mmCIF file of C-alpha atoms in Angstrom:
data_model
loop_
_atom_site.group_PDB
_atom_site.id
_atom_site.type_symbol
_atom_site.label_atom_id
_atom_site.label_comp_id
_atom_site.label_asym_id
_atom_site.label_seq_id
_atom_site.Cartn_x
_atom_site.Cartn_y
_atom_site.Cartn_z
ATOM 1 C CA UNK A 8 -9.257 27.776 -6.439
ATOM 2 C CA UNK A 9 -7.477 24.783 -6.364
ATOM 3 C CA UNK A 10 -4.111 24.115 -7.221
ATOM 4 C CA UNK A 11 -3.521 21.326 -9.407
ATOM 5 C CA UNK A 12 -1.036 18.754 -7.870
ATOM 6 C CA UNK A 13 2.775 18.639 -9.272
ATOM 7 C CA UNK A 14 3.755 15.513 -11.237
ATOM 8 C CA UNK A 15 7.042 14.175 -12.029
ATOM 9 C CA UNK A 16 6.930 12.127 -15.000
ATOM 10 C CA UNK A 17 9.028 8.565 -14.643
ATOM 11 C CA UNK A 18 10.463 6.057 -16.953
ATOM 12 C CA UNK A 19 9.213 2.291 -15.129
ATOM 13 C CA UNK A 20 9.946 -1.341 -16.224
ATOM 14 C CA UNK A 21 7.134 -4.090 -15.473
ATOM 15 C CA UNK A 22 7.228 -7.578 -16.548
ATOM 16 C CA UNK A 23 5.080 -8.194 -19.453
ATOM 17 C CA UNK A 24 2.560 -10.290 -17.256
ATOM 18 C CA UNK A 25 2.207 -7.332 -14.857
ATOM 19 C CA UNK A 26 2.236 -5.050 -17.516
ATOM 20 C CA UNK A 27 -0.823 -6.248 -19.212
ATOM 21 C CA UNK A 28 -2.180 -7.194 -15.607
ATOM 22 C CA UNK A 29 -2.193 -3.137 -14.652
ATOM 23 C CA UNK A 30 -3.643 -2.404 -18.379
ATOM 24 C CA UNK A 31 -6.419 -4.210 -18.037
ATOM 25 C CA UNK A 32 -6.927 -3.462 -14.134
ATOM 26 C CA UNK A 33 -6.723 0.356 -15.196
ATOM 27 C CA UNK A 34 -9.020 0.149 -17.581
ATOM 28 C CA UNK A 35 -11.774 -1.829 -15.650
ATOM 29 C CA UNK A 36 -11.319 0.672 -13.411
ATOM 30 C CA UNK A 37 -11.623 3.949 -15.644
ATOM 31 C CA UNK A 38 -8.579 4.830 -14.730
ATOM 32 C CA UNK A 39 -5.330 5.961 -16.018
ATOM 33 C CA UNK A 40 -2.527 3.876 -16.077
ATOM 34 C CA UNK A 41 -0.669 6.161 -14.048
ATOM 35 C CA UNK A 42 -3.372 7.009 -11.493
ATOM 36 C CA UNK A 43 -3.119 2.900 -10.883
ATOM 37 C CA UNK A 44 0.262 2.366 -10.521
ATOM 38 C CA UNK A 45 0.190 5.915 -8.052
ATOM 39 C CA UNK A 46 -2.554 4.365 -6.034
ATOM 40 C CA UNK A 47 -0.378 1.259 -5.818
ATOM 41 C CA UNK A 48 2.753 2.719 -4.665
ATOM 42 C CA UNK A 49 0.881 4.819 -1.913
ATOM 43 C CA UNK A 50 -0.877 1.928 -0.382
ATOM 44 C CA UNK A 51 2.738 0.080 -0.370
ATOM 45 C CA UNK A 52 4.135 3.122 1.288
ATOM 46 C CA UNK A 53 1.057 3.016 3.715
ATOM 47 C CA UNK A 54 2.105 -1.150 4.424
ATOM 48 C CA UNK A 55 5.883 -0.201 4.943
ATOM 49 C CA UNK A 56 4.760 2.433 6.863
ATOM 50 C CA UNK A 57 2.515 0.601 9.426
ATOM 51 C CA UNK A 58 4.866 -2.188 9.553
ATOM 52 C CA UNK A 59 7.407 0.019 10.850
ATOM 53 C CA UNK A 60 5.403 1.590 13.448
ATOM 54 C CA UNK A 61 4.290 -2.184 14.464
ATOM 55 C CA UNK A 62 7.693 -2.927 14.742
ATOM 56 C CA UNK A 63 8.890 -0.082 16.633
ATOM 57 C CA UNK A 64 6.050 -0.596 18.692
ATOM 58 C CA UNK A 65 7.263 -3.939 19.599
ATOM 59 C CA UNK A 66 10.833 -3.186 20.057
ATOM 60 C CA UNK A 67 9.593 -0.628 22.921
ATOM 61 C CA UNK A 68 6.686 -2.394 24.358
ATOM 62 C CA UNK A 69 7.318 -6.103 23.562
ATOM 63 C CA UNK A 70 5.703 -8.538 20.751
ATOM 64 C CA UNK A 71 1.836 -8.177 20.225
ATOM 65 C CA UNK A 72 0.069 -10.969 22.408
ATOM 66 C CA UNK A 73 -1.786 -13.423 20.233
ATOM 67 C CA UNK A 74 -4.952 -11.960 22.619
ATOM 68 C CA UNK A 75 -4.004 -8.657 21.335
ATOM 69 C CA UNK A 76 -3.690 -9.395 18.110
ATOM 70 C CA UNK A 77 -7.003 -11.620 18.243
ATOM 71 C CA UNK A 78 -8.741 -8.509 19.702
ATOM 72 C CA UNK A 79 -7.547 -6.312 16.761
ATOM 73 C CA UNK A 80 -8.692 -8.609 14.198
ATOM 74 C CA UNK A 81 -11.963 -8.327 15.669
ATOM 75 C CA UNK A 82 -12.053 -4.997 15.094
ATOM 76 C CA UNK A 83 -10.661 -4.671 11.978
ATOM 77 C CA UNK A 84 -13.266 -3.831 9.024
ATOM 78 C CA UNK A 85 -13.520 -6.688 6.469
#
């Protein structure tokens, strides 16, 4: 069986453009308005937290060559 995943209900504030942005983003999508917004905070976690391994990456190893980074691109999906 599986157990359904704990929620903790929370108050936000938007602006009223991104407000009405998310509504109609959430529904296009089928999607809750809370499902959105928690898909939207995870992938900003995910970008802090790859930005912080990048730069603790380069504090160890030394800046990303533009070679390097040309390389990765390449490889990148998208």
């Amino acid at each position: 069986m599986i157990e359904p995943m704990a929620v903790e209900k929370l108050a936000i504030s938007l602006p009223e453009h991104l407000a009405e942005r998310v509504r109609k983003q959430a529904a296009a999508e089928g999607t809750s308005i809370s499902a959105w917004i928690a898909e939207a905070v995870a992938q900003q976690l995910r970008h802090r937290s790859l930005r912080q391994l990048v730069a603790d990456w380069e504090a160890e190893h030394g800046r990303f060559t533009e070679e390097e980074i040309a390389a990765a691109r390449a490889l990148w999906p998208g």
